[in-house]
Amino acid sequence: MVVRNVLARRAFALAGILLEFILPSVCGQETYTYNSQPNLKPVALSITSEPASDYECGYYFTCPQGTSVPMPGPAIYRSDGDLIWAGAAMGINECFDLRTQTLNGTEVLTMWVGDLINGYGAGRAIIMNSTYDIIYNFTSTFPNGADLHEFFIPRVNNQTALLSAYYVLNTNLSEVGGTGDDWLLECAFQEIDIATGNVLFSWNASDHIPYSDSYENFWTDDSESNPWDYFHMNSVDKDADGNYLVSSRHYHQVYKVDGSTGEIIWAMGGKNSDWDMCSDCNYEWQHHARWRDNYTAISLFDNASNGDENDESTGRGMILDLDTNSMTVTLRTAFYPLQSLPIQSQGNTHLLTSGYWLLGWGSSPWISEYYSNGTMIYSAALGGQNFSNGPVANYRAYKSTTWQGFPKAVPDVAINGTTIYASWNGATEVQMWEVVVGDSSAPRTLSTAVNASRSTFETTLVIPSNAPYIQVRAYGGNARILGASAVVSSANGTSAFEGRVRPPSSPEIISASAPSCGNYQITQVTSSSTRAVGHFTSGLLLFALLFTASL
C-alpha cells in the first residue's frame, strides 16, 4: 500500500518549485508602520509597473495571508499603494474573499471569516455597511458552516448568498480502491436568503459527480483526519434561469447545475467534457468561474498547477466563448502574468465596471489589470515579495471605484514634540487634516495651528510650537468636518476629551467624486535567484503545510 501524507507532499512540492526555478523578485517595502496606530503592521502594496494613461484609480480589496504577513486580516489599498483600511484593528485576523458586492442596490463589504483546516474553511459570511458595522453574520447548515472558497451575492437577485461548504463524510469508496469504510471530503453549496437566513437550495457533489473523473487519485491512507479531497469546489455562480455554475479544481471541470433538481446539465473540460474545446481552451486546477455576456461566455482563472505538477508553463486568466448550438468553446482572451509562472493555488479573474479586467494571482502575491484584449496596464505586489508561490498569498483580489468608508471609530493622533501624526482607519473621504491646539482640553477653546492635505494613510503635520492640548480634525471635500480625534495631552499622551464623528447619513459629507490617487512610486523588479530562494526558505515549509497547496 502506498502511504500518502497529502500535507507533507504538497509542502515539499512547494519548496521544490522554489528551488528549481530562477525567478525575478521585487525589492520593495514589505510592511507599513504608523506612529498614530503603532499596532498596525499591514503588508505593503508595491507598484511594479507604471499604470497606463487611462488607468482608473480605485481601491483594491485583499486578505493577505502567510508567514511573511505579520498581521493577517482584511486590507483595502488605494491603487497607488496607500493603505485605506486594515480590519485587524477591529480584531478580524483571518479572512478570505474580501470585496464589495451589491445587496438590495447598496454597495456593501463582504468577506469570509473563520478557521483554516488543511486547505478549506469552517466559518461564517459577514456583511459590513459603509461604517464597517457588521449588519449580517450567517453561515450554512452543513457541518463546519461556510467554507472559505465562495461567498457570492448573485447579480440576478441581489439578495441571496451562495456559500460553499466542506465537511468529512464516511462512505463507501470501493469503486475507486477504497475498503468500503472510507473517508471523503465532501463539497457542497447552499443558496441562502440573507435577510431571513432561510436555505433556498442545497447541493452535494457526491450525489451527482462520479468519483472516477477526479484527477486527485484516491488516497489509500484516507482517514477521518485525512479525507480524500476528490472534488474541491471553489466557485459558484447563478444565472437568470436559476441554474448554477460550479467550478471543481480537482476535476478540471466547470458544471452547469439544474437549479431545481441539482442534476448536471453539462460539464466543461476535464476527462469527460460535453463541449468541444479549442486547442488552447483547456485549463487545469482552475478557480473562479463566472458567467459573462448574458451567459454566452465564462471567465475563469487557469492555475495550470496544483503544487505537484505543472500542466502548463504559466497560469492565466481566460474568457471562453460558448456556442450552445454546436457545443463548442473558443478562447476569446487570455491574461498573462508579468512573469510566466504556474500558480499553485487560488486566484481570480474579475470584470471591472470600466470594461477592464483585474486578476488576483492567488498563491503569488500579485495584482494586475488589463485591457479587454489582454494587454497589461497595471501591476502590483503585496508585501514586496517574489513572483513565485511564497509566504504572501491572497485568495482573490477585487477593485471598486465607488466604495465609501465612514468609520465610527474616531481618528487617531500621535505626538512627538511639534510633529503630529494623523490617521483614520477606513475613512475614504478625508481630503485635509487640521491640527488645533490650546491651553484647555475643551474642543471649543482650541484654535488652528496648521492644516495640510491628506498625504497617505498617515499624514505628518508640524505645529509652530508645543501646546498643552492637541486635536486633529478630518475634513471632506466640501470643507465639512468628518471627524475629530480625542483631545490629547501633549505632556503624557492621554486622552483629555473624547473625539467625535459626523454620521454618514448627513448628506453634506457624502462625496460623489471618484478616488484620487497620489504619485505611483514604481518598485524595481530584479532577477536575483539568490534573493528569491534565501528570502523564502525560512518559513516556506511551515507556510505550505498550513496554508495554500489545496485552496
GROMACS .gro file of C-alpha atoms in nm, residues 11 14 67 536-548:
model
   16
   11ALA     CA    1   0.481   2.123   0.128
   14LEU     CA    2   0.614   2.386  -0.297
   67THR     CA    3   0.434   3.355   0.715
  536PHE     CA    4   1.165   3.233   0.134
  537THR     CA    5   1.316   2.918   0.278
  538SER     CA    6   1.295   3.019   0.645
  539GLY     CA    7   0.918   2.994   0.663
  540LEU     CA    8   0.842   2.802   0.347
  541LEU     CA    9   0.762   2.452   0.470
  542LEU     CA   10   0.555   2.578   0.763
  543PHE     CA   11   0.362   2.805   0.531
  544ALA     CA   12   0.298   2.529   0.278
  545LEU     CA   13   0.183   2.286   0.546
  546LEU     CA   14  -0.058   2.530   0.700
  547PHE     CA   15  -0.196   2.705   0.400
  548THR     CA   16  -0.205   2.714   0.028
   0.00000   0.00000   0.00000
